[in-house]
């Protein structure tokens, strides 16, 4: 019995490392793509406005096809589904750079976003199930690994761009390497399968009401994150008269803050719980928003952006974890929350710009501050993600079998 329990613990720990590696691979694709967008624009000959239109298609593809992930996982099992969906995502990296014009670029980015969203849902659902079996928080760390992967990918892409490497060659090589790595690391994740008598989930279904409430909390966090990431440098340059170098450093610091906090966030969640962590994060993000709006100079504004990043960093991981426990079908609930967060990430930059055109960037970040305050008010809905502590060690000791139902 002791040997069996020990084997179960070791298998769960290996599964945790494997799913963390999956998140890292997923993020690396995003980083590689983002750094070569200027090359893709030049290659296709599209204008700035046309590029903005094309860049909306990943979110459209994700939102439309993410709900399919649950049906795919039900049919093929968690491991096979994740391996296949992750491979589609890594291979899709090669498509945008191959597009010769606006229409093919939009089509390529639609596929790029669709495969990103489906694999995103599958890996988050499996991450939640792995967390449940370990009996302690890992979702924040998993999303931290995604951020680390994005940094790795952006570093690789920056180097390729600096060396003048054709993005078609860069992305084809990166796609091949990441597909191989993805297939390798997926072999270590939990092989969970639906029970034989479990009805398959609908291909497209409205997420449960609890997931919608959780999604609204995630919306506030992603809006603040997207606004700060895309507009912090512009804010410092135009409102604070900061130098271009200092403005760019603010964005880099914000990204690094998000990655570090997410990697370290699991210990905080285990100590204080999801609700108190998000509520305190909301207070910090609100204080950061006020600092940005009232800042007399660049230093205070940069500190405000850092506080926003610190406050919202763990909200999305906790929202996915709560969604995965809010109903009988984790993938369906996570897809609902993911759709809301993708939508928030899509509209945040343009909303900030639109409000700034009508008023000012200061007013725009007043809205960000109000949404950050929404985290304080809405944190209670994440209580569905709180695990039963008494069962934590028992879950960790339980051996994992490939026939376990993915519920």
XYZ file of C-alpha atoms in Angstrom:
407
model
C 0.000 0.000 0.000
C 2.825 2.407 0.921
C 4.568 1.653 -2.359
C 1.376 2.280 -4.305
C 0.849 5.613 -2.531
C 4.466 6.592 -3.184
C 4.093 5.767 -6.872
C 0.945 7.898 -6.998
C 2.744 10.893 -5.474
C 5.673 10.570 -7.887
C 3.327 10.252 -10.850
C 1.414 13.364 -9.804
C 4.635 15.326 -9.411
C 5.764 14.248 -12.876
C 2.360 15.236 -14.225
C 2.705 18.673 -12.630
C 6.094 19.198 -14.299
C 4.696 17.992 -17.619
C 1.660 20.299 -17.603
C 3.935 23.217 -16.607
C 6.091 22.425 -19.638
C 2.957 22.411 -21.816
C 2.087 25.930 -20.618
C 5.649 27.030 -21.385
C 5.488 25.634 -24.941
C 2.127 27.325 -25.509
C 3.508 30.682 -24.379
C 6.638 30.303 -26.501
C 4.499 30.169 -29.652
C 2.897 33.499 -28.753
C 6.263 35.139 -28.063
C 7.734 33.956 -31.367
C 4.749 35.281 -33.296
C 4.440 38.679 -31.609
C 8.010 39.743 -32.345
C 7.652 39.154 -36.102
C 4.398 41.057 -36.654
C 6.293 44.013 -38.223
C 7.912 41.617 -40.733
C 4.518 40.089 -41.529
C 3.057 43.550 -42.105
C 5.840 44.470 -44.511
C 5.610 41.119 -46.307
C 1.855 41.331 -46.874
C 1.925 45.058 -47.626
C -1.034 45.837 -45.364
C -1.619 49.234 -43.780
C -1.709 49.830 -40.038
C -5.511 49.815 -40.088
C -5.622 46.593 -42.108
C -3.148 44.995 -39.726
C -5.390 45.963 -36.817
C -8.303 44.284 -38.587
C -6.260 41.131 -39.216
C -5.128 40.980 -35.592
C -8.757 40.752 -34.495
C -9.099 37.367 -36.214
C -7.159 35.328 -33.598
C -9.673 36.398 -30.946
C -12.580 35.641 -33.309
C -11.222 32.157 -34.058
C -10.595 31.468 -30.379
C -14.028 32.596 -29.267
C -15.841 30.539 -31.903
C -13.970 27.242 -31.570
C -12.882 27.072 -27.919
C -16.138 25.303 -26.927
C -15.137 22.336 -29.125
C -12.293 21.484 -26.763
C -14.581 19.749 -24.256
C -16.094 17.437 -26.879
C -12.627 16.568 -28.224
C -11.330 15.797 -24.743
C -14.383 13.634 -23.991
C -13.862 11.579 -27.134
C -10.092 11.102 -27.096
C -9.136 11.506 -23.424
C -7.232 14.382 -21.852
C -3.717 13.353 -22.907
C -4.438 12.544 -26.558
C -6.657 15.601 -26.950
C -4.039 17.920 -25.484
C -1.252 16.405 -27.586
C -3.268 16.850 -30.779
C -4.560 20.344 -30.021
C -1.149 21.588 -28.886
C 0.408 20.232 -32.101
C -2.166 22.103 -34.180
C -1.297 25.295 -32.296
C 2.466 24.956 -32.654
C 2.159 24.101 -36.366
C -0.174 27.072 -36.901
C 2.731 29.358 -35.969
C 4.061 28.909 -39.511
C 0.878 30.119 -41.237
C 0.791 33.944 -40.782
C 4.288 34.504 -42.195
C 3.357 32.481 -45.290
C 0.326 34.689 -46.061
C 0.856 36.864 -49.191
C -1.995 39.347 -48.665
C -4.627 40.652 -46.248
C -7.247 37.987 -46.995
C -4.927 35.033 -46.510
C -3.448 36.704 -43.427
C -6.914 37.005 -41.872
C -7.589 33.330 -42.643
C -4.223 32.270 -41.214
C -4.776 34.288 -38.057
C -8.271 32.827 -37.654
C -6.749 29.313 -37.642
C -3.922 30.542 -35.414
C -6.403 31.849 -32.846
C -8.743 28.867 -33.061
C -5.962 26.363 -32.333
C -4.601 28.628 -29.585
C -7.988 28.775 -27.857
C -8.791 25.061 -28.060
C -5.377 24.017 -26.740
C -5.622 26.742 -24.074
C -8.898 25.303 -22.747
C -7.568 21.730 -22.809
C -4.397 22.541 -20.888
C -6.208 24.698 -18.313
C -8.806 21.974 -17.710
C -6.061 19.412 -17.205
C -4.169 21.862 -14.986
C -7.231 22.232 -12.737
C -7.621 18.457 -12.499
C -3.937 18.046 -11.667
C -4.247 20.737 -8.996
C -7.247 18.942 -7.467
C -5.316 15.691 -7.176
C -2.256 17.374 -5.670
C -4.443 19.172 -3.124
C -2.591 22.481 -3.420
C -2.562 25.476 -5.742
C -0.535 25.207 -8.969
C -2.573 27.267 -11.469
C -0.793 30.543 -10.787
C 2.559 28.858 -11.325
C 1.326 27.247 -14.534
C 0.337 30.640 -15.926
C 3.699 31.950 -14.753
C 5.312 29.258 -16.911
C 3.206 30.505 -19.834
C 4.585 34.006 -19.254
C 8.100 32.576 -19.042
C 7.522 30.800 -22.344
C 6.313 34.050 -23.908
C 9.524 35.734 -22.749
C 11.599 32.896 -24.215
C 9.715 33.139 -27.500
C 10.006 36.915 -27.679
C 13.747 36.707 -26.977
C 14.141 34.146 -29.763
C 12.075 36.258 -32.137
C 13.977 39.437 -31.275
C 17.274 37.670 -31.984
C 15.956 36.322 -35.296
C 14.742 39.779 -36.303
C 18.070 41.353 -35.293
C 19.944 38.836 -37.458
C 17.622 39.517 -40.390
C 16.236 35.969 -40.534
C 13.237 35.603 -42.844
C 10.166 35.146 -40.610
C 8.972 32.271 -42.821
C 12.166 30.364 -42.050
C 12.142 31.403 -38.402
C 8.544 30.318 -37.831
C 8.850 27.074 -39.789
C 11.872 26.039 -37.708
C 10.238 27.195 -34.458
C 7.011 25.359 -35.334
C 8.894 22.114 -35.972
C 10.907 22.342 -32.749
C 7.932 23.321 -30.585
C 5.719 20.605 -32.092
C 8.323 17.985 -31.186
C 8.735 19.413 -27.679
C 4.969 19.589 -27.211
C 4.486 15.950 -28.200
C 7.258 14.952 -25.794
C 5.996 16.823 -22.728
C 2.361 15.826 -23.310
C 3.391 12.232 -22.705
C 3.786 13.016 -19.005
C 0.421 14.675 -18.286
C -2.432 12.846 -16.573
C -4.245 10.445 -18.907
C -7.757 11.175 -17.676
C -10.762 9.794 -19.525
C -14.501 10.234 -19.256
C -16.505 7.519 -17.560
C -18.036 5.015 -20.032
C -21.576 6.049 -19.109
C -20.872 9.795 -19.166
C -22.784 11.663 -21.867
C -20.599 13.672 -24.249
C -20.752 17.440 -23.773
C -22.439 19.483 -26.511
C -20.087 20.839 -29.153
C -21.349 24.361 -28.562
C -23.126 25.279 -25.348
C -23.663 28.341 -23.241
C -21.364 28.197 -20.201
C -22.965 27.786 -16.778
C -24.114 30.920 -14.985
C -21.427 30.519 -12.338
C -18.774 30.607 -15.065
C -20.223 33.874 -16.387
C -19.872 35.502 -12.967
C -16.305 34.227 -12.681
C -15.641 35.475 -16.208
C -16.696 39.003 -15.255
C -14.055 39.063 -12.509
C -11.478 37.805 -15.006
C -12.688 40.473 -17.459
C -11.743 43.221 -14.978
C -8.265 41.750 -14.492
C -7.551 41.157 -18.189
C -8.795 44.632 -19.116
C -6.407 46.199 -16.596
C -3.589 43.917 -17.764
C -4.146 44.583 -21.473
C -4.496 48.331 -20.972
C -1.312 48.531 -18.914
C 0.675 46.287 -21.233
C -0.255 48.125 -24.428
C -0.536 51.689 -23.135
C 1.921 52.085 -20.246
C 4.775 53.179 -22.531
C 2.531 55.646 -24.385
C 1.183 56.976 -21.088
C 4.667 57.656 -19.742
C 5.813 59.254 -23.000
C 2.777 61.437 -23.696
C 1.472 62.212 -20.205
C 4.650 62.120 -18.109
C 7.091 63.357 -20.805
C 9.330 60.365 -20.154
C 12.076 59.355 -22.577
C 11.421 56.589 -25.100
C 13.853 54.297 -23.281
C 12.207 54.813 -19.900
C 8.760 54.343 -21.408
C 9.798 51.030 -23.034
C 11.387 49.882 -19.773
C 8.037 50.313 -18.038
C 6.401 47.776 -20.363
C 9.244 45.284 -19.909
C 9.108 45.691 -16.124
C 5.349 45.166 -16.143
C 5.723 41.897 -18.107
C 8.448 40.609 -15.809
C 6.391 41.510 -12.732
C 3.452 39.503 -14.053
C 5.642 36.449 -14.740
C 7.421 36.506 -11.366
C 4.240 37.043 -9.341
C 2.419 34.243 -11.137
C 5.245 31.789 -10.560
C 5.369 32.691 -6.854
C 1.608 33.150 -6.443
C 0.673 29.583 -5.527
C 2.202 29.877 -2.064
C 0.130 32.985 -1.399
C -3.051 31.272 -2.602
C -2.384 28.212 -0.439
C -1.780 30.459 2.570
C -4.699 32.887 2.222
C -7.140 31.273 -0.221
C -8.412 32.454 -3.597
C -10.969 34.981 -2.355
C -8.672 36.889 0.010
C -5.821 36.790 -2.518
C -7.948 38.333 -5.266
C -9.517 40.846 -2.890
C -6.098 42.025 -1.704
C -4.891 42.013 -5.322
C -7.817 44.236 -6.228
C -6.830 46.698 -3.497
C -3.262 46.795 -4.812
C -4.404 47.206 -8.420
C -6.806 50.000 -7.418
C -4.018 51.769 -5.541
C -1.813 51.331 -8.605
C -4.477 52.808 -10.870
C -4.851 55.818 -8.583
C -1.081 56.264 -8.563
C -1.034 56.271 -12.362
C -3.902 58.755 -12.626
C -2.534 61.114 -9.928
C 1.191 60.654 -10.648
C 3.239 63.856 -10.623
C 6.068 62.226 -12.561
C 7.294 59.061 -14.348
C 8.604 57.298 -11.238
C 5.239 57.295 -9.464
C 3.439 56.248 -12.662
C 5.846 53.332 -13.155
C 5.239 52.296 -9.561
C 1.506 52.458 -10.233
C 1.782 50.190 -13.264
C 3.865 47.761 -11.190
C 1.120 47.685 -8.539
C -1.512 47.005 -11.217
C 0.552 44.075 -12.493
C 1.086 42.797 -8.954
C -2.629 43.028 -8.198
C -4.040 41.315 -11.293
C -1.322 38.713 -11.956
C -2.996 35.717 -10.294
C -6.632 36.553 -11.035
C -6.917 34.765 -14.393
C -5.291 31.522 -13.149
C -7.640 31.523 -10.165
C -10.626 32.269 -12.408
C -9.812 29.247 -14.584
C -9.394 27.102 -11.470
C -12.735 28.279 -10.082
C -14.465 27.740 -13.435
C -13.101 24.208 -13.633
C -14.826 23.407 -10.332
C -18.063 25.307 -10.962
C -19.896 22.524 -12.811
C -19.733 18.930 -14.042
C -17.823 19.824 -17.226
C -14.522 21.679 -16.570
C -13.745 22.287 -20.252
C -17.131 23.880 -20.941
C -16.881 26.236 -17.948
C -13.262 27.120 -18.701
C -14.171 27.788 -22.334
C -16.831 30.241 -21.143
C -14.368 32.115 -18.921
C -11.689 32.015 -21.624
C -14.100 33.514 -24.158
C -14.799 36.418 -21.816
C -11.101 36.988 -21.096
C -10.158 36.838 -24.785
C -12.889 39.372 -25.497
C -11.577 41.616 -22.736
C -8.051 41.367 -24.094
C -9.366 42.259 -27.548
C -11.374 45.333 -26.587
C -9.156 46.774 -23.835
C -6.480 48.398 -26.039
C -9.009 49.907 -28.449
C -11.309 51.052 -25.616
C -8.434 52.837 -23.900
C -7.476 54.491 -27.180
C -11.058 55.512 -27.963
C -11.620 57.071 -24.550
C -8.240 58.826 -24.791
C -9.217 60.326 -28.167
C -12.409 61.740 -26.657
C -10.871 62.821 -23.353
C -7.358 61.835 -22.249
C -5.253 58.857 -21.217
C -5.672 59.936 -17.612
C -9.441 59.436 -17.920
C -8.849 56.077 -19.644
C -6.871 54.821 -16.676
C -9.565 56.141 -14.389
C -11.723 53.412 -15.980
C -8.967 50.874 -15.362
C -8.958 51.914 -11.718
C -12.713 51.374 -11.428
C -12.439 47.916 -12.986
C -9.617 47.059 -10.580
C -11.964 48.011 -7.759
C -14.387 45.482 -9.249
C -11.950 42.735 -8.235
C -12.503 43.652 -4.606
C -16.268 43.523 -5.010
C -16.386 40.356 -7.100
C -13.722 38.195 -5.443
C -16.346 36.157 -3.581
C -17.440 34.338 -6.776
C -14.056 32.580 -6.829
C -14.979 30.688 -3.683
C -16.099 27.802 -5.930
C -12.420 27.246 -6.575
C -11.503 26.605 -2.947
C -10.451 23.017 -2.393
C -11.291 20.921 0.631
C -8.050 21.099 2.603
C -8.750 17.947 4.534
C -8.609 15.893 1.378
C -5.428 17.423 0.028
C -2.897 14.847 1.213
C -5.213 11.973 0.423
C -5.572 13.241 -3.104
C -1.822 13.525 -3.429
C -1.271 9.991 -2.225
C -3.909 8.439 -4.454
C -2.485 6.596 -7.479
C -3.518 7.882 -10.903
C -5.074 5.473 -13.353
C -5.745 6.048 -17.042
C -9.386 5.094 -16.588
C -10.116 7.909 -14.125
C -13.121 9.985 -15.212
C -12.304 13.536 -16.286
C -14.906 15.398 -14.309
